[in-house]
Coordinates of C-alpha atoms in Angstrom, one line a residue:
Chain A
M1 CA 42.4 102.2 42.3
R2 CA 39.4 100.7 44.0
R3 CA 41.2 101.2 47.3
A4 CA 41.8 104.9 46.5
C5 CA 38.2 105.4 45.8
A6 CA 37.3 103.6 49.0
M7 CA 39.6 105.9 51.0
A8 CA 38.1 109.0 49.3
L9 CA 34.7 107.8 50.2
L10 CA 35.9 107.2 53.8
G11 CA 37.4 110.8 54.0
I12 CA 34.0 112.3 52.9
A13 CA 32.3 110.2 55.4
A14 CA 34.6 111.4 58.2
F15 CA 34.1 115.1 57.1
T16 CA 30.4 114.7 57.2
A17 CA 30.6 113.1 60.5
V18 CA 32.5 116.0 61.9
A19 CA 30.2 118.6 60.3
P20 CA 27.4 118.5 63.0
A21 CA 29.9 119.8 65.6
F22 CA 29.8 123.2 63.9
P23 CA 26.5 124.7 65.0
Q24 CA 28.1 126.2 68.1
P25 CA 30.4 129.0 67.4
P26 CA 34.1 128.3 68.4
Q27 CA 35.3 129.8 71.7
D28 CA 38.6 130.5 70.3
L29 CA 40.4 130.0 67.1
D30 CA 43.6 128.5 68.5
A31 CA 41.6 126.1 70.4
L32 CA 39.8 125.6 67.4
L33 CA 43.0 125.3 65.4
Q34 CA 44.4 123.0 68.0
K35 CA 41.3 121.2 68.1
T36 CA 41.3 121.0 64.4
R37 CA 44.9 119.9 64.4
D38 CA 44.2 117.3 67.0
A39 CA 41.2 116.3 65.1
R40 CA 43.2 116.2 62.0
A41 CA 46.0 114.3 63.7
S42 CA 43.6 111.9 65.2
D43 CA 41.9 111.7 61.8
A44 CA 45.3 111.1 60.2
R45 CA 46.0 108.5 62.8
G46 CA 42.7 107.0 62.4
L47 CA 43.2 107.1 58.7
D48 CA 46.6 105.5 59.1
E49 CA 45.1 102.9 61.3
R50 CA 42.4 102.4 58.9
V51 CA 44.9 102.2 56.0
Q52 CA 46.9 99.8 58.0
R53 CA 43.8 97.8 58.7
F54 CA 42.9 97.9 55.1
R55 CA 46.4 96.8 54.2
D56 CA 46.3 94.0 56.6
E57 CA 42.9 93.2 55.3
R58 CA 44.3 93.3 51.8
D59 CA 47.2 91.0 52.7
I60 CA 44.8 88.6 54.3
R61 CA 42.6 88.7 51.2
A62 CA 45.6 88.3 49.0
T63 CA 46.7 85.3 51.0
E64 CA 43.2 83.9 50.8
M65 CA 43.2 84.6 47.1
R66 CA 46.5 82.8 46.7
E67 CA 45.1 79.9 48.6
A68 CA 42.0 79.9 46.6
Q69 CA 44.0 80.0 43.4
Q70 CA 46.1 77.1 44.6
R71 CA 42.9 75.2 45.4
R72 CA 41.5 76.1 42.0
D73 CA 44.7 74.9 40.3
A74 CA 44.5 71.7 42.3
A75 CA 40.9 71.3 41.3
V76 CA 41.6 71.9 37.6
A77 CA 44.5 69.5 37.7
R78 CA 42.2 66.9 39.4
S79 CA 39.5 67.7 36.9
E80 CA 41.9 67.1 34.1
S81 CA 43.1 63.8 35.5
L82 CA 39.5 62.7 36.1
L83 CA 38.6 63.6 32.6
A84 CA 41.4 61.5 31.3
E85 CA 40.3 58.7 33.5
F86 CA 36.7 59.2 32.3
D87 CA 37.9 58.9 28.7
E88 CA 39.9 55.8 29.5
N89 CA 36.9 54.3 31.2
E90 CA 34.7 55.3 28.3
V91 CA 36.9 53.4 25.9
A92 CA 37.0 50.4 28.2
L93 CA 33.2 50.5 28.5
T94 CA 32.7 50.6 24.8
E95 CA 35.1 47.6 24.4
G96 CA 33.3 45.7 27.1
Q97 CA 29.9 46.5 25.5
T98 CA 31.1 45.2 22.2
Q99 CA 32.4 42.1 23.7
L100 CA 29.2 41.6 25.6
D101 CA 27.1 42.1 22.5
A102 CA 29.2 39.6 20.6
R103 CA 29.0 37.0 23.3
S104 CA 25.3 37.4 24.0
G105 CA 24.7 37.3 20.2
N106 CA 26.2 33.9 20.0
L107 CA 24.2 32.7 22.9
G108 CA 21.0 34.0 21.3
E109 CA 21.8 32.0 18.2
V110 CA 22.4 28.9 20.3
F111 CA 19.1 29.5 21.9
G112 CA 17.3 29.8 18.6
V113 CA 19.0 26.6 17.3
V114 CA 18.1 24.8 20.4
R115 CA 14.5 25.8 20.1
Q116 CA 14.3 24.9 16.5
V117 CA 16.0 21.5 16.9
S118 CA 14.0 20.6 19.9
G119 CA 10.8 21.7 18.1
D120 CA 11.5 19.6 15.1
F121 CA 12.5 16.7 17.2
A122 CA 9.5 17.0 19.4
S123 CA 7.1 17.0 16.5
Q124 CA 8.9 14.1 15.0
S125 CA 9.0 12.2 18.2
Q126 CA 5.3 12.8 18.7
N127 CA 4.5 10.4 15.9
S128 CA 7.4 8.1 16.3
I129 CA 7.0 4.7 17.6
I130 CA 10.4 5.0 19.4
T131 CA 8.7 7.5 21.8
L132 CA 6.4 4.7 23.1
E133 CA 9.5 2.8 24.2
H134 CA 11.0 6.0 25.9
P135 CA 8.0 8.0 26.8
A136 CA 9.8 10.4 29.2
R137 CA 11.5 12.3 26.5
Q138 CA 8.4 13.8 24.9
A139 CA 7.7 16.1 27.9
R140 CA 11.3 17.2 28.0
L141 CA 11.3 18.0 24.3
D142 CA 8.0 19.9 24.4
Q143 CA 9.2 21.9 27.3
L144 CA 12.4 22.8 25.5
A145 CA 10.6 23.6 22.3
T146 CA 8.2 26.0 23.9
A147 CA 10.4 27.6 26.6
N148 CA 11.0 31.4 26.4
A149 CA 14.0 31.5 28.7
L150 CA 17.4 30.3 28.0
P151 CA 17.6 26.5 28.6
S152 CA 19.8 25.3 31.3
A153 CA 23.0 23.5 30.6
E154 CA 21.4 20.2 31.9
A155 CA 18.5 20.6 29.5
L156 CA 20.9 21.2 26.6
E157 CA 22.8 18.1 27.5
Q158 CA 19.6 16.1 27.8
L159 CA 18.6 17.2 24.3
W160 CA 22.0 16.1 23.0
L161 CA 21.5 12.7 24.7
D162 CA 18.0 12.3 23.4
L163 CA 19.1 13.1 19.8
L164 CA 21.9 10.5 20.2
Q165 CA 19.5 8.0 21.6
E166 CA 17.2 8.5 18.6
I167 CA 20.0 7.9 16.2
V168 CA 21.0 4.7 18.0
E169 CA 17.4 3.5 18.3
T170 CA 16.7 4.1 14.6
G171 CA 19.1 1.4 13.7
K172 CA 17.8 -1.1 16.3
V173 CA 15.3 -3.9 16.5
S174 CA 14.1 -3.9 20.0
R175 CA 11.6 -5.7 22.1
F176 CA 9.6 -4.1 24.9
S177 CA 6.3 -4.2 26.6
A178 CA 3.7 -1.5 25.6
P179 CA 0.0 -1.0 25.7
V180 CA -1.8 -2.1 22.6
V181 CA -5.4 -1.0 21.7
D182 CA -7.1 -3.7 19.6
A183 CA -10.0 -3.2 17.2
R184 CA -12.6 -3.3 19.9
G185 CA -10.9 -0.6 21.9
A186 CA -9.6 -2.9 24.7
V187 CA -6.1 -2.0 26.0
T188 CA -3.7 -4.8 26.8
D189 CA 0.0 -4.9 27.5
A190 CA 1.8 -6.9 24.8
E191 CA 5.3 -7.6 23.9
V192 CA 6.1 -5.3 20.9
V193 CA 8.9 -5.8 18.5
R194 CA 10.0 -2.6 16.9
V195 CA 12.1 -2.4 13.8
G196 CA 13.9 1.0 13.9
P197 CA 11.4 3.8 13.6
F198 CA 9.5 2.0 10.8
T199 CA 7.3 -0.9 11.9
A200 CA 6.0 -2.3 15.2
T201 CA 4.5 -5.7 15.5
A202 CA 3.0 -7.7 18.4
G203 CA 3.2 -11.4 17.4
A204 CA 1.9 -11.5 13.9
R205 CA -0.1 -8.3 14.2
F206 CA 1.1 -5.1 12.7
L207 CA 0.7 -2.0 14.9
V208 CA 0.7 1.7 14.2
R209 CA 0.8 4.7 16.4
E210 CA -2.0 7.1 15.9
S211 CA -0.8 10.7 16.0
A212 CA 0.4 11.5 19.6
A213 CA -1.4 8.5 21.1
E214 CA 0.0 6.9 24.2
A215 CA -0.5 3.4 23.0
F216 CA -0.1 1.3 19.8
T217 CA -3.1 0.5 17.7
A218 CA -3.5 -2.9 16.1
L219 CA -4.4 -2.4 12.5
S220 CA -8.0 -3.6 11.7
A221 CA -6.8 -4.6 8.3
Q222 CA -3.6 -6.6 8.4
P223 CA -1.1 -6.8 5.6
P224 CA -0.7 -10.0 3.5
R225 CA 0.0 -13.3 5.2
G226 CA 3.7 -13.5 4.1
L227 CA 4.5 -10.2 5.9
R228 CA 2.7 -11.3 9.0
Q229 CA 4.5 -14.6 9.1
R230 CA 7.9 -12.9 8.8
A231 CA 6.8 -10.6 11.6
A232 CA 5.9 -13.5 13.8
T233 CA 9.2 -15.2 12.9
L234 CA 11.1 -12.1 13.9
A235 CA 9.2 -11.9 17.2
A236 CA 10.1 -15.5 18.0
A237 CA 13.7 -15.2 16.9
P238 CA 16.4 -15.2 19.5
S239 CA 18.4 -12.0 19.8
G240 CA 21.4 -11.8 17.6
E241 CA 19.9 -13.9 14.8
V242 CA 19.7 -12.3 11.4
Q243 CA 16.2 -12.2 10.0
R244 CA 14.5 -10.9 6.8
V245 CA 12.0 -8.3 7.8
D246 CA 9.6 -6.0 6.1
V247 CA 9.6 -2.3 7.0
D248 CA 7.2 0.5 6.1
P249 CA 9.5 3.2 4.9
S250 CA 6.8 5.8 5.4
R251 CA 6.8 5.1 9.2
G252 CA 3.3 3.8 9.4
A253 CA 1.6 5.9 6.7
L254 CA 1.4 3.0 4.2
L255 CA 0.1 0.6 6.9
G256 CA -2.5 3.3 7.8
V257 CA -3.6 3.5 4.2
L258 CA -4.1 -0.3 4.3
V259 CA -7.0 0.2 6.7
Q260 CA -8.7 2.6 4.2
T261 CA -8.6 0.0 1.5
P262 CA -12.2 -0.9 0.8
G263 CA -13.3 -4.4 1.5
I264 CA -15.0 -6.8 -0.9
A265 CA -18.5 -5.6 0.0
E266 CA -17.6 -2.0 -0.5
R267 CA -16.0 -2.7 -3.8
I268 CA -19.0 -4.7 -5.0
Q269 CA -21.3 -1.8 -4.0
S270 CA -19.3 0.6 -6.0
G271 CA -20.2 -1.5 -9.1
G272 CA -23.7 0.0 -9.1
W273 CA -26.7 -1.6 -10.7
V274 CA -24.7 -3.0 -13.6
G275 CA -22.6 -4.9 -11.0
A276 CA -25.8 -6.1 -9.4
V277 CA -27.1 -7.4 -12.7
I278 CA -23.9 -9.2 -13.4
I279 CA -23.9 -10.8 -10.0
A280 CA -27.5 -11.9 -10.4
L281 CA -26.6 -13.5 -13.8
G282 CA -23.6 -15.2 -12.3
L283 CA -25.8 -16.7 -9.5
A284 CA -28.3 -17.8 -12.1
G285 CA -25.6 -19.4 -14.2
V286 CA -24.2 -21.3 -11.2
L287 CA -27.6 -22.6 -10.3
L288 CA -28.1 -23.6 -13.9
A289 CA -24.8 -25.4 -14.1
L290 CA -25.5 -27.2 -10.8
E291 CA -28.8 -28.5 -12.1
R292 CA -27.1 -29.6 -15.3
F293 CA -24.3 -31.3 -13.4
I294 CA -26.8 -33.3 -11.3
V295 CA -29.0 -34.3 -14.3
L296 CA -26.0 -35.2 -16.5
A297 CA -24.3 -37.2 -13.7
R298 CA -27.5 -39.1 -13.0
V299 CA -28.1 -39.8 -16.7
G300 CA -24.4 -40.7 -17.2
G301 CA -24.6 -43.2 -14.2
R302 CA -27.7 -44.8 -15.6
I303 CA -26.1 -45.1 -19.1
R304 CA -23.1 -46.8 -17.5
R305 CA -25.3 -49.2 -15.7
Q306 CA -27.2 -49.9 -18.9
R307 CA -24.0 -50.6 -20.8
K308 CA -23.2 -53.4 -18.3
D309 CA -26.6 -54.9 -18.8
I310 CA -27.2 -54.5 -22.5
A311 CA -29.7 -57.4 -22.7
A312 CA -32.3 -55.8 -20.5
P313 CA -32.8 -52.1 -21.7
T314 CA -34.8 -50.0 -19.3
G315 CA -36.8 -46.8 -20.2
D316 CA -35.2 -44.6 -17.5
N317 CA -32.1 -43.7 -19.6
P318 CA -31.4 -42.5 -23.2
L319 CA -29.3 -45.5 -24.1
G320 CA -31.9 -47.9 -22.8
R321 CA -34.6 -46.1 -24.8
V322 CA -32.4 -46.3 -28.0
L323 CA -31.7 -50.0 -27.3
Q324 CA -35.4 -50.6 -26.8
V325 CA -35.9 -49.7 -30.5
Y326 CA -34.1 -53.0 -31.3
T327 CA -35.4 -55.2 -28.5
R328 CA -39.0 -54.3 -29.4
Q329 CA -38.6 -55.3 -33.0
P330 CA -35.5 -57.6 -33.3
E331 CA -36.4 -58.8 -36.8
L332 CA -35.9 -55.5 -38.5
E333 CA -33.7 -55.1 -41.5
P334 CA -30.3 -53.4 -40.7
E335 CA -31.1 -50.3 -42.8
T336 CA -34.5 -49.8 -41.2
L337 CA -33.0 -50.4 -37.8
E338 CA -30.3 -47.8 -38.4
L339 CA -32.9 -45.2 -39.5
K340 CA -35.0 -46.0 -36.5
L341 CA -31.9 -45.9 -34.2
D342 CA -30.9 -42.5 -35.7
D343 CA -34.4 -41.3 -35.1
A344 CA -34.3 -42.5 -31.4
V345 CA -30.9 -40.9 -30.9
L346 CA -32.1 -37.6 -32.3
R347 CA -35.0 -37.6 -30.0
E348 CA -32.6 -38.0 -27.0
I349 CA -30.1 -35.3 -27.9
P350 CA -32.1 -32.1 -27.0
A351 CA -32.7 -33.3 -23.4
L352 CA -28.9 -33.7 -23.0
E353 CA -28.0 -30.4 -24.6
V354 CA -30.8 -28.3 -23.1
R355 CA -29.9 -25.1 -21.2
L356 CA -26.2 -25.6 -21.9
V357 CA -26.3 -22.9 -24.5
W358 CA -27.5 -20.5 -21.7
L359 CA -24.2 -21.0 -19.9
K360 CA -22.4 -20.1 -23.1
I361 CA -24.5 -17.0 -23.5
L362 CA -23.9 -16.0 -19.9
A363 CA -20.1 -16.5 -20.4
A364 CA -20.3 -14.1 -23.4
V365 CA -22.8 -11.6 -21.8
A366 CA -21.0 -11.2 -18.5
P367 CA -17.9 -9.5 -20.0
L368 CA -20.2 -7.4 -22.2
L369 CA -22.1 -6.2 -19.2
G370 CA -18.7 -5.5 -17.5
L371 CA -17.9 -3.3 -20.5
L372 CA -21.2 -1.6 -20.2
G373 CA -20.4 -0.8 -16.6
T374 CA -17.0 0.4 -17.7
V375 CA -18.5 2.8 -20.1
T376 CA -21.2 4.1 -17.7
G377 CA -18.5 4.5 -15.1
M378 CA -16.4 6.5 -17.5
I379 CA -19.4 8.7 -18.4
L380 CA -19.8 9.4 -14.7
T381 CA -16.2 10.2 -14.5
F382 CA -16.4 12.6 -17.4
Q383 CA -19.4 14.3 -15.9
Q384 CA -17.5 14.8 -12.7
I385 CA -14.6 16.3 -14.8
T386 CA -17.1 18.6 -16.6
L387 CA -18.4 19.8 -13.2
F388 CA -15.3 19.9 -11.1
G389 CA -12.4 19.8 -13.4
T390 CA -9.5 17.4 -13.1
G391 CA -8.0 19.0 -10.0
D392 CA -9.1 16.4 -7.5
P393 CA -8.6 12.8 -8.5
K394 CA -10.7 11.7 -5.5
L395 CA -13.9 13.0 -7.2
M396 CA -13.2 10.9 -10.2
A397 CA -12.5 7.8 -8.2
G398 CA -16.2 6.9 -7.9
G399 CA -16.8 6.6 -11.6
I400 CA -13.5 4.9 -12.2
S401 CA -14.0 2.4 -9.5
Q402 CA -17.5 1.6 -11.0
A403 CA -15.9 1.2 -14.4
L404 CA -13.3 -1.2 -13.1
V405 CA -15.4 -3.1 -10.6
T406 CA -18.0 -4.0 -13.2
T407 CA -15.2 -5.2 -15.5
V408 CA -13.9 -7.3 -12.7
L409 CA -17.3 -8.7 -11.9
G410 CA -17.9 -9.5 -15.6
L411 CA -14.7 -11.4 -15.7
I412 CA -15.3 -13.1 -12.4
V413 CA -18.7 -14.3 -13.7
A414 CA -17.5 -15.2 -17.2
I415 CA -14.5 -17.3 -16.0
P416 CA -16.4 -20.0 -14.1
M417 CA -19.1 -19.9 -16.8
V418 CA -16.6 -20.7 -19.5
L419 CA -15.2 -23.5 -17.3
L420 CA -18.6 -24.9 -16.3
H421 CA -19.8 -24.8 -19.9
A422 CA -16.7 -26.6 -21.1
M423 CA -17.1 -29.3 -18.5
L424 CA -20.8 -29.8 -19.0
N425 CA -20.5 -29.6 -22.8
A426 CA -17.8 -32.3 -22.7
R427 CA -20.0 -34.4 -20.6
S428 CA -23.1 -34.1 -22.7
K429 CA -21.1 -34.5 -25.9
G430 CA -19.6 -37.7 -24.5
L431 CA -23.1 -39.0 -23.7
I432 CA -24.3 -38.1 -27.2
Q433 CA -21.3 -39.8 -28.7
V434 CA -22.2 -42.9 -26.8
L435 CA -25.7 -42.8 -28.2
E436 CA -24.7 -41.8 -31.8
E437 CA -21.7 -44.0 -32.4
E438 CA -21.9 -46.8 -29.9
S439 CA -25.5 -47.7 -29.5
A440 CA -25.5 -49.4 -33.0
G441 CA -22.4 -51.3 -32.1
L442 CA -23.9 -52.5 -28.8
I443 CA -26.9 -53.7 -30.7
A444 CA -24.8 -55.4 -33.3
E445 CA -22.8 -57.2 -30.6
Q446 CA -25.9 -58.3 -28.9
S447 CA -27.6 -59.5 -32.0
E448 CA -24.5 -61.5 -33.0
R449 CA -24.7 -63.4 -29.7
R450 CA -28.2 -64.5 -30.6
P451 CA -28.5 -67.6 -32.8
Q452 CA -31.4 -66.2 -34.9
G453 CA -29.5 -62.9 -35.3
Q454 CA -26.5 -64.9 -36.4
A455 CA -28.5 -66.4 -39.2
R456 CA -29.7 -62.9 -40.4
V457 CA -26.3 -61.3 -40.3
G458 CA -25.1 -63.4 -43.1
V459 CA -27.4 -61.5 -45.5
Chain B
M1 CA 12.6 -6.8 -7.5
F2 CA 13.1 -10.5 -7.8
E3 CA 16.6 -10.9 -6.5
G4 CA 15.8 -13.2 -3.6
E5 CA 18.4 -15.4 -1.9
N6 CA 17.0 -18.5 -3.4
P7 CA 14.6 -19.4 -6.3
L8 CA 11.7 -20.1 -3.9
Q9 CA 12.1 -16.7 -2.4
A10 CA 12.0 -15.2 -5.8
V11 CA 8.9 -17.0 -6.7
M12 CA 7.2 -15.9 -3.5
T13 CA 8.2 -12.3 -4.2
F14 CA 6.8 -12.6 -7.6
L15 CA 3.5 -14.0 -6.3
D16 CA 3.3 -11.3 -3.6
A17 CA 3.9 -8.6 -6.2
G18 CA 1.3 -10.0 -8.5
G19 CA -1.5 -10.2 -6.0
P20 CA -4.2 -12.8 -5.4
V21 CA -4.8 -13.4 -9.1
V22 CA -1.3 -14.7 -9.6
Y23 CA -2.0 -17.3 -6.9
A24 CA -5.1 -18.3 -8.8
L25 CA -3.1 -18.5 -12.0
L26 CA -0.5 -20.6 -10.2
V27 CA -3.2 -23.1 -9.2
L28 CA -4.5 -23.0 -12.7
A29 CA -1.1 -23.6 -14.2
V30 CA -0.5 -26.5 -11.9
V31 CA -3.8 -28.1 -12.7
L32 CA -3.3 -27.5 -16.5
W33 CA 0.2 -29.0 -16.5
T34 CA -0.9 -32.0 -14.4
L35 CA -3.6 -32.7 -16.9
I36 CA -1.3 -32.2 -19.9
L37 CA 1.4 -34.5 -18.4
E38 CA -1.3 -37.1 -17.5
R39 CA -2.4 -37.0 -21.2
L40 CA 1.1 -37.2 -22.5
M41 CA 1.9 -40.2 -20.3
Y42 CA -1.4 -41.8 -21.2
Y43 CA -0.7 -41.5 -24.9
R44 CA 2.8 -42.8 -24.3
W45 CA 1.9 -46.0 -22.4
Q46 CA -1.8 -46.6 -22.4
M47 CA -2.7 -45.8 -26.0
P48 CA -0.6 -48.6 -27.7
T49 CA -2.2 -51.2 -25.4
D50 CA -5.7 -49.8 -26.2
V51 CA -4.9 -50.1 -29.9
K52 CA -3.4 -53.6 -29.5
R53 CA -6.5 -54.8 -27.6
C54 CA -8.8 -53.4 -30.2
M55 CA -6.9 -55.0 -33.0
A56 CA -6.8 -58.4 -31.1
D57 CA -10.6 -58.2 -30.7
W58 CA -11.0 -57.3 -34.3
Q59 CA -8.7 -60.0 -35.5
A60 CA -10.6 -62.6 -33.4
R61 CA -13.8 -61.8 -35.2
P62 CA -14.6 -64.1 -38.1
D63 CA -16.8 -61.5 -39.8
H64 CA -15.2 -58.2 -41.0
H65 CA -17.6 -56.9 -43.6
S66 CA -21.3 -57.1 -42.5
W67 CA -23.4 -54.2 -41.1
H68 CA -22.7 -55.6 -37.7
A69 CA -19.0 -55.6 -38.2
H70 CA -19.1 -51.9 -39.4
K71 CA -21.1 -50.8 -36.4
I72 CA -18.9 -52.8 -34.0
K73 CA -15.8 -51.3 -35.5
Q74 CA -17.4 -47.8 -35.2
R75 CA -18.2 -48.4 -31.6
R76 CA -14.7 -49.7 -30.8
V77 CA -13.0 -46.7 -32.5
S78 CA -15.5 -44.3 -30.8
E79 CA -15.0 -45.8 -27.4
A80 CA -11.2 -45.7 -27.7
Q81 CA -11.4 -42.1 -28.9
R82 CA -13.7 -41.2 -26.1
H83 CA -11.1 -42.4 -23.6
W84 CA -8.3 -40.6 -25.5
R85 CA -10.2 -37.4 -25.7
A86 CA -11.2 -37.4 -22.0
R87 CA -10.2 -34.1 -20.3
L88 CA -8.9 -32.6 -23.5
S89 CA -11.8 -30.1 -23.6
L90 CA -11.1 -29.3 -20.0
I91 CA -7.5 -28.5 -20.9
K92 CA -8.7 -26.4 -23.7
A93 CA -11.1 -24.5 -21.4
L94 CA -8.3 -23.9 -18.9
V95 CA -6.0 -22.6 -21.6
A96 CA -8.8 -20.2 -22.7
L97 CA -9.3 -19.1 -19.1
C98 CA -5.7 -18.0 -18.6
P99 CA -5.8 -14.8 -20.6
M100 CA -9.1 -14.0 -19.0
M101 CA -7.6 -14.5 -15.5
G102 CA -4.7 -12.3 -16.6
L103 CA -7.2 -9.6 -17.7
L104 CA -8.9 -10.0 -14.3
G105 CA -5.6 -9.3 -12.6
T106 CA -5.0 -6.3 -14.8
V107 CA -8.3 -4.8 -13.8
T108 CA -7.9 -5.5 -10.1
G109 CA -4.4 -4.0 -10.3
M110 CA -5.8 -0.9 -11.9
I111 CA -8.4 -0.7 -9.2
H112 CA -5.5 -0.8 -6.7
V113 CA -3.7 2.0 -8.6
F114 CA -6.8 4.2 -8.6
H115 CA -7.4 3.5 -5.0
V116 CA -3.8 4.7 -4.3
M117 CA -4.5 7.7 -6.4
A118 CA -7.7 8.4 -4.4
V119 CA -5.8 8.3 -1.2
L120 CA -2.4 9.8 -2.0
G121 CA -3.1 11.8 -5.2
T122 CA -1.1 11.5 -8.4
G123 CA 2.1 12.7 -6.9
N124 CA 3.3 9.5 -5.4
A125 CA 4.4 7.3 -8.3
R126 CA 6.1 4.8 -6.1
A127 CA 2.9 4.0 -4.2
M128 CA 1.2 3.4 -7.6
A129 CA 3.9 1.1 -8.8
A130 CA 2.8 -1.7 -6.5
G131 CA -0.7 -1.6 -8.1
I132 CA 0.8 -1.4 -11.6
S133 CA 2.9 -4.5 -11.0
T134 CA -0.3 -6.2 -9.7
A135 CA -1.9 -5.2 -13.0
T136 CA 0.8 -6.3 -15.3
L137 CA 2.3 -9.4 -13.7
P138 CA -0.9 -11.5 -13.9
T139 CA -1.4 -10.5 -17.6
M140 CA 2.1 -11.7 -18.3
A141 CA 1.7 -14.9 -16.3
G142 CA -1.7 -15.6 -17.9
M143 CA -0.2 -15.1 -21.4
V144 CA 2.8 -17.3 -20.7
I145 CA 0.6 -20.1 -19.3
A146 CA -1.9 -19.8 -22.2
I147 CA 0.8 -19.8 -24.9
S148 CA 2.7 -22.7 -23.5
G149 CA -0.6 -24.6 -23.0
L150 CA -1.8 -23.8 -26.6
Y151 CA 1.0 -25.7 -28.2
F152 CA 0.3 -28.8 -26.1
V153 CA -3.4 -28.6 -26.8
S154 CA -2.9 -28.7 -30.5
R155 CA -0.3 -31.4 -30.2
L156 CA -2.6 -33.6 -28.1
E157 CA -5.5 -33.0 -30.5
Q158 CA -3.3 -34.0 -33.4
R159 CA -2.2 -37.1 -31.5
V160 CA -5.7 -38.3 -30.9
Q161 CA -6.8 -37.6 -34.5
R162 CA -3.8 -39.5 -35.9
A163 CA -4.4 -42.4 -33.5
R164 CA -8.0 -42.5 -34.4
H165 CA -7.3 -42.6 -38.2
H166 CA -4.6 -45.2 -37.6
L167 CA -6.9 -47.4 -35.6
H168 CA -9.7 -46.9 -38.2
D169 CA -7.4 -47.9 -41.0
Q170 CA -5.9 -50.8 -39.2
M171 CA -9.2 -52.4 -38.5
V172 CA -9.6 -53.6 -42.1
T173 CA -13.1 -54.2 -43.4
H174 CA -13.3 -56.3 -46.5

């Protein structure tokens, strides 16, 4: 159809192209006819040629079109196969992604666990005494605990080895050389014996590790002697021998608290003024008792000497003075003599008993003062409770320690006072007994030995 | 707490758990029992010879009824009793001291407990337990020593009184 249209258009164009030849009038009609026929024949020829050309052209185009269709079909087929391949690849890709996600997920978990474990272990190792024996591990652990990247396989293996070593060392008693800081701050290398992760000793000294310090610190307040002796025995023991040892299950915390335990001076200070009064009374009592001891010992010695030498009574001791009653007036009647002797004995007694009652009073007053301190301390405690509540026991500790320390001081003063009073009282009672019951007997024995006395006794 | 390998170990554990006051009580107990044993032995062996010597002296005297005789008898009995009573008052005082020492231990133990509370708070009952055993063990030890001593004190007193009466009665005055 399109081709027909095109040919019509071409016919019109040929006609119009011929048209300009008309302006001159034809010379003759036959010629014109001939000419027209020729023209028409040549036109028809030309038309045929053109048709033929068009046909050839059309055939070429058809061939080209067939070729293009073939190419298109091939391309479609290829596209289809590529699409299928694409889908296949898509599936494979999804699978691969899933697998990758699963695998990298596990690895991320491992990474988290490694960080957590190494962090825990690093903080534990920072305060552990085992670290001082193996100092290299701390840096490794810190690095592993703070790392943001995936740890290397070697680092993981090292962590495993470190953990294993910790387990093994925890159950070991080991001996190694380490720096020790003493109370004055001097650092010396000493042979340290470590019992698991619990206690470390150098000789008889107990050591602790201050948080993250690079050296041991010798405790300024050492535990009781029994513990230190056992520690020294352990340090001196040959390896392989079984020993009884003391461990601090809190890994040094209890030993650290030991240093904070207040000394005697601090304790006495917390007794307050009541404590001071009690101590002053105690000192006064001790001085009093000392004076009495000296006096009574001297008097007792003189009386003993006098007893050996009854015949010559001297005025420097009570027994001598009592005996002098008789030697001055040997001719007295027994009844009068007895009255006079009693009189002389009564005069001697106060000097022997003087001030002893003070010791007794002190022994009674000291615990009372202690009680007073207890009550004032409790008042202080309750005031603290009123102000701050019971939340913090440390605030109450001041009052409570005053209460208890004064009680202790009261008892500490009262106990020796009771003892001293008992001893001095027994001594003075003994001397008084000598005067009261035995002076008359001594006189009687002496007078019996005298001939003139003998005569009078028969009365 | 006290399961040591041997008795000495157990005693040492006990002493350590009780604190310094128990050591003082141990010394006190040793002194007290030495004194009591000394007295018991003295009464067992020395007392009869004392009585015998007094009686021999008395029998040797021709005169048993004058003022002199009475005074001399009084002196003999008093002297003998003075020897017999020696250190009895010390023993009594030591016995009286024991509960006081126990109380001292109680209070020092309580101080320990309160100190632990001040440092660690009230949460740590185990840390307080050491102080509580320092508080209670001396009390117990003091009581045990005092009670065991009390019996002997009264026994010894009785013994002296009886012996004195006996001697007094034996030395007959006409």
